Coordinates of C-alpha atoms in Angstrom, one line a residue:
M1 CA 0.0 0.1 0.1
S2 CA 0.7 3.6 -0.9
I3 CA 1.3 6.2 2.7
L4 CA -2.0 7.3 1.9
E5 CA -3.7 4.1 1.5
K6 CA -1.8 3.1 4.7
D7 CA -3.3 6.3 5.9
K8 CA -6.6 5.8 5.1
K9 CA -7.0 2.7 6.6
Y10 CA -5.1 3.5 9.8
I11 CA -4.9 7.0 10.9
W12 CA -7.4 9.3 12.7
H13 CA -5.9 12.9 12.0
P14 CA -6.5 15.8 14.4
L15 CA -9.0 18.4 13.9
T16 CA -10.4 16.6 11.0
Q17 CA -13.8 15.4 9.9
H18 CA -12.7 12.3 7.4
K19 CA -15.8 12.3 6.1
K20 CA -15.9 15.7 4.4
K21 CA -11.6 16.3 4.5
Q22 CA -10.1 16.5 1.1
E23 CA -7.2 14.4 0.4
I24 CA -4.2 14.4 3.0
L25 CA -0.9 15.6 1.5
P26 CA 2.5 13.3 2.3
I27 CA 5.4 15.1 3.4
K28 CA 8.3 13.1 3.0
K29 CA 10.9 15.6 4.1
A30 CA 11.8 19.2 5.4
K31 CA 14.4 21.7 5.4
G32 CA 14.6 25.3 6.4
V33 CA 11.7 27.2 5.9
F34 CA 10.3 24.2 2.8
L35 CA 8.4 21.1 3.0
Y36 CA 8.8 18.5 0.7
D37 CA 5.7 16.3 -0.8
E38 CA 6.2 13.3 -2.6
N39 CA 6.7 14.4 -5.7
D40 CA 9.5 17.1 -4.6
K41 CA 7.4 19.7 -4.7
S42 CA 8.3 22.2 -2.1
Y43 CA 6.1 24.6 0.0
V44 CA 7.3 27.4 2.0
D45 CA 5.9 26.9 5.7
G46 CA 4.5 30.0 6.3
I47 CA 3.2 28.7 9.8
S48 CA 6.5 27.4 11.0
S49 CA 4.3 24.1 11.0
W50 CA 2.1 25.4 13.6
Y51 CA 4.4 28.2 15.4
T52 CA 6.7 25.0 16.5
A53 CA 10.0 24.9 13.7
V54 CA 11.1 28.8 14.0
Y55 CA 14.5 28.1 13.3
G56 CA 13.9 26.4 10.1
H57 CA 13.1 22.7 9.7
C58 CA 15.9 20.1 10.8
N59 CA 18.2 23.0 11.8
D60 CA 22.1 21.6 11.9
F61 CA 23.1 23.2 15.1
I62 CA 19.8 21.6 17.1
I63 CA 20.5 18.4 15.4
E64 CA 24.0 18.2 16.3
A65 CA 23.6 19.1 19.8
V66 CA 20.7 16.4 20.0
K67 CA 22.8 13.5 18.5
T68 CA 25.7 14.2 21.0
Q69 CA 23.1 14.0 23.6
M70 CA 21.7 10.5 22.7
E71 CA 25.0 8.9 23.0
T72 CA 25.2 9.9 26.5
L73 CA 21.7 10.0 27.8
D74 CA 18.0 9.1 25.9
Q75 CA 15.7 9.0 28.7
V76 CA 15.3 8.9 32.6
V77 CA 12.6 9.0 35.0
F78 CA 12.6 12.8 36.2
T79 CA 11.1 11.3 39.6
G80 CA 14.4 10.9 42.1
F81 CA 16.5 11.7 39.4
T82 CA 17.8 14.8 37.5
H83 CA 20.3 15.6 34.9
E84 CA 22.0 18.3 33.2
P85 CA 20.3 19.1 30.0
A86 CA 17.2 19.9 32.8
A87 CA 19.4 21.6 35.0
K88 CA 21.1 23.9 32.2
L89 CA 17.9 24.5 30.3
A90 CA 15.9 25.5 33.6
E91 CA 18.9 28.2 34.0
A92 CA 18.7 29.4 30.9
L93 CA 15.1 29.5 30.7
M94 CA 15.3 32.0 34.0
E95 CA 17.9 34.2 32.0
I96 CA 14.9 34.7 29.5
L97 CA 11.7 34.7 31.1
P98 CA 10.3 37.7 32.2
E99 CA 11.5 39.0 36.0
G100 CA 9.2 36.9 39.0
Q101 CA 10.0 33.5 37.7
Q102 CA 11.8 31.2 39.6
K103 CA 10.7 27.6 39.3
V104 CA 10.0 25.3 36.1
F105 CA 7.8 22.2 35.7
F106 CA 8.8 20.1 32.8
N107 CA 5.8 18.8 30.8
D108 CA 4.9 17.1 27.5
N109 CA 3.1 19.5 25.4
G110 CA 1.0 22.6 25.2
S111 CA -2.2 21.1 26.5
T112 CA -0.3 19.7 29.4
S113 CA 1.7 22.9 29.9
T114 CA -1.7 25.1 30.6
E115 CA -3.2 22.5 32.6
I116 CA -0.7 22.1 34.8
G117 CA -0.8 26.2 34.9
I118 CA -4.3 25.8 35.9
K119 CA -3.8 23.4 38.6
M120 CA -1.2 25.6 40.2
A121 CA -3.4 28.2 40.1
L122 CA -6.6 26.2 41.9
Q123 CA -4.3 24.6 44.1
Y124 CA -2.3 27.2 45.5
H125 CA -5.6 28.8 47.0
Y126 CA -6.3 25.3 48.3
N127 CA -3.2 24.7 49.7
L128 CA -3.6 28.5 51.9
G129 CA -7.3 27.3 53.2
K130 CA -9.0 29.7 50.4
D131 CA -12.0 28.8 48.9
R132 CA -11.7 29.9 45.5
K133 CA -12.5 26.9 42.5
T134 CA -13.3 29.4 39.8
M135 CA -10.9 30.5 36.7
L136 CA -11.4 33.5 34.8
A137 CA -10.5 33.6 31.0
F138 CA -11.5 36.0 27.9
E139 CA -13.7 35.0 25.7
E140 CA -12.4 33.2 22.1
G141 CA -9.3 32.0 24.1
F142 CA -7.6 28.9 23.4
H143 CA -5.7 27.0 26.0
G144 CA -5.6 23.1 24.6
D145 CA -7.6 20.2 24.3
T146 CA -7.3 18.7 28.0
F147 CA -9.9 18.8 30.1
G148 CA -8.7 21.9 32.3
A149 CA -7.3 23.5 29.0
M150 CA -11.0 22.8 27.6
S151 CA -12.5 24.6 30.4
V152 CA -10.9 27.8 30.0
S153 CA -11.1 28.0 26.3
G154 CA -14.0 29.4 24.3
L155 CA -14.3 28.1 20.9
S156 CA -16.9 25.5 21.4
V157 CA -16.1 23.6 18.4
Y158 CA -14.2 21.6 20.3
N159 CA -15.9 21.8 23.4
G160 CA -19.6 20.9 23.0
A161 CA -19.5 17.0 23.8
F162 CA -17.7 17.8 27.1
E163 CA -19.1 21.0 28.5
D164 CA -21.0 18.9 31.4
H165 CA -17.8 18.1 32.8
F166 CA -15.8 21.2 32.9
I167 CA -14.1 23.1 35.6
K168 CA -15.8 26.4 36.6
V169 CA -15.1 29.2 34.5
K170 CA -16.3 33.1 34.1
R171 CA -15.6 34.8 31.2
I172 CA -14.5 38.8 30.1
P173 CA -14.0 40.4 26.6
V174 CA -11.4 40.8 25.3
P175 CA -10.0 44.6 25.6
N176 CA -10.8 46.6 22.2
G177 CA -9.4 50.0 23.4
K178 CA -12.9 51.3 24.4
N179 CA -14.3 48.8 26.8
T180 CA -11.4 48.5 29.7
D181 CA -13.3 50.1 32.4
E182 CA -16.5 47.8 31.9
I183 CA -14.1 44.7 31.6
L184 CA -12.5 46.0 34.9
Q185 CA -15.6 46.3 36.7
K186 CA -17.0 43.1 35.5
I187 CA -14.1 41.4 37.0
K188 CA -15.0 43.1 40.4
D189 CA -18.7 42.0 40.2
I190 CA -17.7 38.0 39.4
H191 CA -14.9 38.0 42.0
K192 CA -17.3 39.8 44.6
E193 CA -19.8 37.2 44.2
T194 CA -17.6 34.1 43.1
P195 CA -14.3 34.5 44.3
L196 CA -11.3 34.1 41.4
A197 CA -8.6 31.4 41.7
G198 CA -7.1 32.6 38.5
F199 CA -7.0 34.1 35.3
I200 CA -5.4 32.7 32.0
Y201 CA -4.7 34.5 28.9
E202 CA -2.8 34.5 25.7
P203 CA -0.8 37.9 26.1
L204 CA -1.7 40.3 23.1
V205 CA -2.5 37.9 20.5
Q206 CA -5.2 35.0 20.8
G207 CA -4.1 32.4 18.1
A208 CA -6.6 30.3 17.3
A209 CA -9.4 32.5 17.3
A210 CA -7.8 33.7 14.5
M211 CA -4.9 36.1 15.5
K212 CA -6.9 38.8 17.5
M213 CA -4.9 41.0 19.0
H214 CA -5.1 43.5 21.8
D215 CA -3.6 46.7 23.2
K216 CA -1.0 46.1 26.1
K217 CA -1.9 48.9 28.1
D218 CA -5.3 47.6 28.4
L219 CA -3.9 44.1 29.2
D220 CA -1.9 45.7 31.9
Q221 CA -4.7 47.2 33.6
I222 CA -6.5 44.2 33.7
L223 CA -3.8 42.0 35.4
S224 CA -2.9 45.0 37.5
L225 CA -6.5 44.4 38.8
C226 CA -6.2 40.9 39.1
K227 CA -2.7 41.1 41.1
S228 CA -4.3 43.4 43.1
L229 CA -6.9 40.6 44.0
D230 CA -4.6 37.5 44.7
I231 CA -6.0 36.1 41.1
V232 CA -2.7 34.1 39.8
L233 CA -2.0 35.3 36.5
V234 CA -1.5 32.5 34.3
A235 CA 0.2 33.6 30.8
D236 CA -0.3 31.1 27.9
E237 CA 2.8 31.8 26.1
V238 CA 2.7 28.5 23.9
M239 CA 1.8 30.2 21.1
T240 CA 3.6 33.8 21.9
G241 CA 6.3 32.7 23.2
F242 CA 10.2 32.6 22.4
G243 CA 10.3 35.7 19.9
K244 CA 7.3 36.2 17.8
T245 CA 5.8 39.0 19.5
G246 CA 8.9 41.0 19.1
S247 CA 10.6 40.3 22.2
Y248 CA 11.4 36.8 23.7
F249 CA 7.7 36.9 25.6
A250 CA 5.0 39.0 25.2
S251 CA 4.7 39.2 29.2
D252 CA 7.4 41.4 28.5
F253 CA 5.7 44.1 26.9
M254 CA 3.3 44.3 30.4
E255 CA 4.8 46.0 33.8
T256 CA 2.6 43.4 35.4
K257 CA 4.8 40.6 35.2
P258 CA 2.4 36.6 35.3
D259 CA 3.0 34.6 38.5
V260 CA 2.5 31.4 36.2
M261 CA 4.1 30.8 32.1
C262 CA 3.1 28.1 30.3
L263 CA 5.1 27.1 27.1
S264 CA 5.5 25.1 24.2
K265 CA 5.9 24.9 20.9
A266 CA 9.0 27.0 19.6
L267 CA 10.5 25.8 22.5
T268 CA 11.5 22.7 21.2
A269 CA 11.9 24.4 17.7
G270 CA 9.7 21.5 16.2
L271 CA 11.9 18.9 16.4
L272 CA 10.7 17.1 19.6
P273 CA 7.4 17.4 21.8
M274 CA 7.8 19.0 25.1
G275 CA 6.1 21.3 27.8
A276 CA 7.5 23.7 30.6
T277 CA 5.2 25.4 33.0
T278 CA 7.4 28.2 35.3
C279 CA 6.0 30.1 38.3
S280 CA 7.2 32.7 40.8
Q281 CA 8.5 31.7 44.1
K282 CA 5.5 33.0 45.9
I283 CA 3.2 29.8 43.9
Y284 CA 6.2 27.1 44.5
D285 CA 6.0 28.4 48.1
A286 CA 2.1 27.1 48.9
F287 CA 2.8 23.9 47.4
Y288 CA 5.9 23.5 49.9
D289 CA 4.9 21.9 53.0
D290 CA 5.5 19.0 55.8
E291 CA 2.0 17.7 54.2
I292 CA 2.9 15.5 51.1
A293 CA -0.5 16.3 49.8
K294 CA 0.2 19.7 49.0
G295 CA 2.6 18.7 46.5
L296 CA 1.7 19.2 43.1
F297 CA 1.3 15.9 42.1
H298 CA 1.2 15.9 38.4
G299 CA 3.9 13.9 36.1
H300 CA 4.7 12.7 32.7
T301 CA 6.6 9.5 31.8
Y302 CA 8.7 11.9 29.1
T303 CA 8.9 14.7 31.4
A304 CA 12.6 16.7 31.3
N305 CA 13.2 13.9 28.9
P306 CA 17.0 14.8 28.1
L307 CA 16.8 14.9 24.2
A308 CA 14.0 17.5 24.9
C309 CA 15.7 19.5 27.1
T310 CA 18.9 19.7 24.8
T311 CA 16.9 20.6 21.6
A312 CA 15.3 23.7 23.9
L313 CA 18.6 24.5 25.2
A314 CA 20.0 24.7 21.5
A315 CA 16.9 26.4 20.6
I316 CA 17.6 29.4 23.0
Q317 CA 20.7 29.7 22.0
L318 CA 19.5 30.4 18.8
L319 CA 16.8 32.6 19.9
T320 CA 19.3 35.0 21.8
S321 CA 21.9 35.0 18.7
K322 CA 22.7 38.2 16.9
T323 CA 21.8 36.2 13.8
I324 CA 18.5 35.6 14.7
Q325 CA 17.4 38.9 16.6
E326 CA 18.2 40.4 13.5
N327 CA 16.3 38.2 11.3
I328 CA 13.2 38.8 13.1
E329 CA 13.9 42.4 12.5
K330 CA 13.9 42.0 9.0
V331 CA 10.6 40.2 9.3
I332 CA 8.7 42.5 11.4
K333 CA 9.8 45.3 8.7
S334 CA 8.9 43.6 6.2
H335 CA 5.5 42.5 7.1
N336 CA 4.8 46.2 8.2
A337 CA 5.5 47.1 4.8
F338 CA 3.4 44.6 3.2
G339 CA 0.9 45.6 5.7
L340 CA 0.7 49.0 4.3
H341 CA 0.7 48.0 0.9
I342 CA -2.2 45.8 0.9
K343 CA -4.7 47.2 3.5
T344 CA -6.4 49.4 1.2
H345 CA -6.9 46.4 -0.9
A346 CA -11.0 46.1 -1.5
K347 CA -10.7 42.5 -0.5
V348 CA -9.0 43.4 2.7
K349 CA -11.0 44.6 5.7
S350 CA -8.2 45.1 8.4
V351 CA -4.5 44.5 8.6
R352 CA -3.0 43.9 12.2
Q353 CA 0.5 42.6 13.3
Q354 CA 2.6 42.0 16.7
G355 CA 6.1 41.2 15.9
V356 CA 6.7 38.7 13.1
I357 CA 2.9 37.5 13.5
F358 CA 1.2 39.3 10.6
A359 CA -2.6 38.9 10.1
F360 CA -5.3 40.1 7.8
E361 CA -9.1 39.9 7.5
L362 CA -11.0 39.0 4.2
D363 CA -13.8 41.6 3.3
V364 CA -15.6 38.3 2.2
E365 CA -17.6 36.1 5.1
F366 CA -17.6 32.6 5.2
S367 CA -17.5 30.0 8.0
R368 CA -14.6 28.8 9.7
Y369 CA -14.2 25.5 8.6
G370 CA -16.4 26.0 5.3
N371 CA -15.6 24.9 1.5
M372 CA -14.1 28.5 1.0
R373 CA -11.5 27.9 3.3
D374 CA -10.3 24.8 2.1
K375 CA -10.6 26.2 -1.1
I376 CA -8.0 28.9 -0.3
Y377 CA -6.0 26.8 1.6
Q378 CA -5.5 24.7 -1.8
F379 CA -5.2 27.8 -3.5
F380 CA -1.7 28.9 -1.6
M381 CA -0.5 25.0 -1.8
N382 CA -1.2 24.8 -5.5
E383 CA 1.2 28.1 -5.2
G384 CA 4.1 26.2 -3.2
V385 CA 3.0 28.3 0.1
Y386 CA 1.6 26.4 3.1
L387 CA -0.8 28.8 4.7
R388 CA -3.7 27.5 6.8
P389 CA -6.3 29.9 7.0
L390 CA -8.3 30.4 10.2
G391 CA -11.5 31.4 8.6
N392 CA -11.4 34.6 6.9
T393 CA -8.5 35.5 8.5
I394 CA -4.9 34.5 6.9
Y395 CA -1.9 35.1 8.9
I396 CA 2.1 34.7 8.4
L397 CA 4.2 33.1 11.4
A398 CA 7.2 32.1 9.1
P399 CA 10.4 30.8 10.3
Y400 CA 13.0 33.6 11.7
I401 CA 15.2 32.4 9.2
I402 CA 13.1 33.2 6.1
E403 CA 15.1 34.8 3.2
E404 CA 13.5 38.1 1.3
K405 CA 12.8 35.8 -1.5
E406 CA 11.0 33.4 0.4
L407 CA 8.9 35.8 2.2
L408 CA 8.3 37.6 -1.4
K409 CA 7.0 34.3 -2.6
I410 CA 4.4 34.3 0.6
Y411 CA 3.4 37.7 -0.4
N412 CA 2.6 37.2 -3.9
S413 CA 0.4 34.4 -3.3
I414 CA -1.6 36.8 -1.2
E415 CA -1.9 39.3 -3.6
K416 CA -2.4 36.8 -6.2
L417 CA -5.4 35.4 -4.1
L418 CA -6.9 38.8 -3.4
N419 CA -6.9 39.7 -7.3
S420 CA -8.3 36.3 -8.4
D421 CA -12.1 35.4 -8.7
L422 CA -12.2 32.8 -6.3
L423 CA -12.8 35.1 -3.5
N424 CA -16.2 36.3 -5.8
R425 CA -17.5 33.0 -5.2
S426 CA -20.1 31.6 -2.5
D427 CA -18.7 29.4 -0.1

């Protein structure tokens, strides 16, 4: 059987309704900013394979580091043991994380990272004898697919069958520059009636909500109020972390820093799965007790896997390098120029950008998972560009190593779409 035949017979893909989904495309290799299919056709990876491979696919520097580590220590249980890659990675993270982060709890992926962040917020108050069992979250936020993460997420297409099993959550609107006072009052009212344990938020950019962006000053006011009410601030930087917003972390832009941070995706540069949840000393101290049950009894088989730790450590070395930081600035400038170029196009409703994250909304209405979305996706693939529209929002989050000619390929494919007849058809 071919790869496709085996796939169809045995595999259940994520986020896929197999009765309706178009043919799956086999990818046989990747290098730099390119993906290659079975026929050796190349595609510019315009979204870094879900915001992971930000230093390019199969990065030689990272691969060499992992090869060396594989010959020494591959895997060991992280309960009762430790090892150099984990210790070095924890130290390296503390050097780039926002002020106040002190401890690292390693885990497996973005969902588990936020799951642990939620558990930290809830158990923090439980350990202190406070009756706070409700989380606060933004409308349309997305924090993962495990039960706690789903509970605080606001995209119902993911959650429908499970909502009866969720933890308690109250939601607030995303600040839009006009509603901040209203949001602040709503938080006060909610907290008075239902004491809040924690506030989980995607700082500055809501990824799955179609790269919706909000202002740092508005967010800072919300965070400051929550901090004053001892509501644990859980910053979900799974998507925004490691350079994407124009700083190492989106939380760098706010004066009020999080108590807990959730990390994954670009943490290991797309090479190996891994997550990390970090916290302040204040949070850690609430679990540090003679009573065993007050510990954080959460664990994963591959917690702090030495190969994943080595990958993340090499990735941080790249992130903090002069070359990558200069490349990030180049991409930011290129996106800004392209945004100015297309923002007046008749088919463009709005343009937005935060660091290397560029998004625009088509002035064409269609459903998030409708036929039109699939047609636009295929249009880009035919052009040799991998972009994954979120409804009528098209976004770019390409690897930091991308060259101008490859960026131009993405931009030209977008302009070609805007000027095509495709957008004049019904969904």
